[in-house]
Amino acid sequence: MKIQFLGHACFYIEEGNFKALIDPFLSSNPQAPKSLPDFQHITHIFVTHGHGDHLGDAALISSKSNATVITNYEIASYLGGKDIPTHAMHIGGRTKFDFGTVKMTPALHGSGIETIGGLIYGGNPCGFVIEVNAKKIYHAGDTGLTMDMQLLETENIDVALLPIGGNFTMDITDAVRAVEFIKPKKVIPMHYDTFPVIKADPGVFKDRVKDVEVVSLKPGESYNF
């Protein structure tokens, strides 16, 4: 499985015919690689919540690729009104797809969607456990540390994608604790340095994590497992 970091909380995931984006904040993302790949081949898009730096370019990319957007019911309803193909889920739900299974996990955050008419309700924020060919990725979304993360230990996560930037999400201290709760095989830090308010040093995070390999990726870099 290929995991490519595209800056902030955005990742490209590829495993066989499964080609997906998570939180596709790209066109306005100062961290996004200067040369972005053509995403017209995308099959699925995962959106953790409605904030612009996560919902991002989901509608635009889906309109060009016909990718199904997997997200909560409220965001799915919002995108469905724009003729975007969606699959709605909610917290705790686990669903089988043609590529594998997806479980929607809790996140402690907000989810308002900014529109021309003002902020609208975007449902509950979430994370995802995505399993393809017996390989599991956990994308935490934007979240603070939560005791619910202890339940993820039994999921046997291969790679956890965790925010470390603080202010809006977990900081390094809490992200280290999250790793202790989840016990993934590997962890990739995300959601840091995009803006000054979430500046963080992934090297410090790596030094403080024990017994789990930390894979720090620069925007555009990939990891295969």
XYZ file of C-alpha atoms in Angstrom:
225
model
C 0.000 0.000 0.000
C 1.224 3.456 -0.918
C 0.631 6.426 1.385
C 1.574 9.837 -0.014
C 1.502 12.916 2.216
C 0.125 15.979 0.426
C 0.435 18.431 3.301
C -1.713 19.328 6.336
C -4.039 16.316 6.839
C -4.308 15.299 3.186
C -3.095 11.891 2.024
C -3.273 9.876 -1.172
C -3.744 6.133 -0.603
C -3.248 3.502 -3.301
C -3.676 -0.258 -3.114
C -4.484 -2.037 -6.357
C -7.614 -0.514 -7.898
C -8.318 1.475 -4.715
C -7.090 5.044 -5.181
C -8.284 7.488 -2.547
C -7.761 10.916 -1.078
C -8.320 11.758 2.572
C -9.261 15.364 3.457
C -8.343 16.822 0.020
C -7.252 20.325 1.038
C -5.059 21.056 -1.986
C -5.707 24.186 -4.054
C -5.487 26.527 -1.028
C -2.996 24.467 0.936
C 0.358 26.264 1.353
C 2.014 22.910 2.096
C 0.739 21.096 -0.994
C 3.449 19.994 -3.439
C 3.947 22.447 -6.291
C 3.379 19.693 -8.826
C 0.201 17.852 -7.859
C -0.743 14.602 -9.602
C -3.824 14.394 -11.782
C -6.582 13.129 -9.519
C -9.062 12.204 -12.239
C -8.296 8.534 -11.501
C -9.431 8.772 -7.861
C -12.032 6.180 -6.840
C -12.880 7.407 -3.327
C -12.556 10.524 -1.173
C -12.751 10.489 2.626
C -13.766 13.659 4.465
C -13.394 13.781 8.255
C -15.308 17.038 8.824
C -16.659 20.138 7.147
C -13.927 22.714 7.781
C -12.443 24.153 4.607
C -8.960 22.783 5.280
C -10.387 19.238 5.218
C -13.482 19.265 2.993
C -11.223 21.237 0.659
C -11.515 20.308 -3.016
C -13.670 17.205 -2.481
C -16.544 18.428 -4.652
C -14.282 19.623 -7.480
C -12.207 16.434 -7.570
C -15.272 14.192 -7.374
C -16.991 16.097 -10.179
C -14.020 15.327 -12.451
C -13.307 11.762 -11.316
C -16.768 10.589 -10.202
C -15.126 9.440 -6.955
C -17.502 8.507 -4.148
C -17.135 10.748 -1.096
C -17.327 8.799 2.167
C -18.218 11.082 5.060
C -20.854 11.739 7.712
C -24.546 12.016 6.872
C -24.717 15.800 7.026
C -21.750 16.443 4.747
C -22.989 13.705 2.408
C -26.347 15.494 2.214
C -24.612 18.816 1.512
C -22.488 17.317 -1.276
C -25.402 15.301 -2.634
C -27.156 18.590 -3.265
C -24.292 19.371 -5.650
C -24.790 16.051 -7.490
C -21.668 14.550 -5.920
C -21.784 10.746 -5.379
C -21.557 10.017 -1.645
C -21.756 7.263 0.912
C -22.967 8.477 4.302
C -21.787 6.933 7.570
C -21.763 7.863 11.225
C -19.676 7.298 14.328
C -19.111 3.628 15.156
C -20.409 2.401 11.812
C -18.414 -0.212 9.938
C -19.234 -0.891 6.296
C -17.961 -3.243 3.591
C -17.045 -1.768 0.233
C -15.710 -3.426 -2.897
C -12.166 -2.455 -1.824
C -12.413 -3.504 1.838
C -13.976 -2.105 5.000
C -14.289 1.309 6.628
C -15.066 2.148 10.240
C -15.918 5.696 11.272
C -14.358 6.680 14.601
C -15.043 9.561 17.011
C -13.116 12.836 16.892
C -13.281 15.754 19.316
C -13.600 18.817 17.098
C -16.128 20.880 15.096
C -17.496 20.437 11.590
C -19.148 23.650 10.357
C -19.217 24.167 6.590
C -18.521 27.710 5.399
C -20.850 28.794 2.597
C -21.679 32.101 0.938
C -24.791 32.217 3.108
C -22.835 31.584 6.303
C -21.777 28.624 8.432
C -23.983 25.527 8.180
C -24.099 22.386 10.302
C -21.623 19.747 9.186
C -22.483 16.904 11.539
C -20.063 15.103 13.824
C -16.337 15.202 13.059
C -14.749 11.789 12.687
C -11.747 9.672 11.877
C -11.524 6.565 9.706
C -10.113 3.054 10.014
C -9.642 1.954 6.406
C -8.813 -1.689 5.695
C -7.710 -2.847 2.249
C -6.132 -6.280 1.606
C -5.704 -6.863 5.364
C -3.789 -3.564 5.741
C -5.236 -0.983 8.133
C -4.780 2.777 8.178
C -6.226 4.985 10.902
C -6.675 8.658 10.006
C -7.626 10.452 13.217
C -9.044 13.571 11.570
C -8.837 16.730 13.669
C -9.148 15.651 17.264
C -8.003 16.089 20.797
C -6.794 13.128 22.811
C -9.681 10.866 23.760
C -9.978 7.722 25.844
C -11.883 6.178 22.913
C -8.506 5.775 21.230
C -7.769 2.912 23.625
C -10.419 0.889 21.810
C -8.363 1.111 18.619
C -5.675 -1.179 20.050
C -7.822 -4.181 19.129
C -8.029 -2.972 15.526
C -4.317 -3.814 15.041
C -3.594 -0.633 13.104
C -0.666 -0.826 10.681
C -0.252 2.929 10.182
C -1.805 5.695 12.292
C -2.000 9.238 10.911
C -2.118 11.584 13.913
C -2.241 15.384 14.281
C 0.529 16.949 16.386
C 0.130 20.690 15.796
C -1.843 21.662 18.901
C -4.244 24.629 19.203
C -7.003 23.015 17.078
C -5.957 19.387 17.738
C -3.689 17.267 19.885
C -0.221 18.624 20.476
C 2.914 16.492 20.586
C 2.439 15.494 24.230
C -1.096 14.239 23.670
C -0.225 12.639 20.338
C 2.486 10.600 22.080
C -0.170 9.438 24.544
C -2.473 8.579 21.639
C 0.241 6.325 20.201
C 0.443 4.561 23.573
C -3.334 4.023 23.466
C -3.571 2.834 19.837
C -0.334 0.841 19.624
C -0.030 0.992 15.821
C 2.899 -0.590 14.032
C 3.883 2.795 12.593
C 2.727 6.407 12.982
C 2.879 9.363 10.588
C 2.474 12.870 12.102
C 0.217 15.358 10.328
C -1.631 18.676 10.783
C 1.388 20.774 11.744
C 3.334 23.738 10.276
C 0.627 24.590 7.732
C -0.042 27.819 9.627
C 2.011 29.528 12.384
C -0.549 28.639 15.063
C 0.049 24.891 14.533
C 3.831 24.944 14.270
C 5.375 21.775 15.703
C 8.563 19.751 15.357
C 8.000 16.171 14.142
C 11.532 15.371 15.285
C 10.505 16.031 18.884
C 7.473 13.790 18.387
C 9.702 11.038 16.982
C 12.110 11.274 19.903
C 9.300 10.975 22.445
C 7.448 8.029 20.894
C 8.609 4.690 22.293
C 8.305 1.209 20.748
C 6.540 2.447 17.590
C 8.275 3.559 14.388
C 7.612 7.194 13.460
C 7.653 7.916 9.719
C 7.888 11.667 9.100
C 6.981 12.623 5.544
C 7.515 15.932 3.819
C 4.687 17.046 1.502
C 4.967 15.000 -1.683
C 6.859 12.104 -0.060
C 5.452 8.573 0.029
C 5.654 5.530 2.272
C 4.984 1.974 1.112
C 4.112 -0.975 3.325
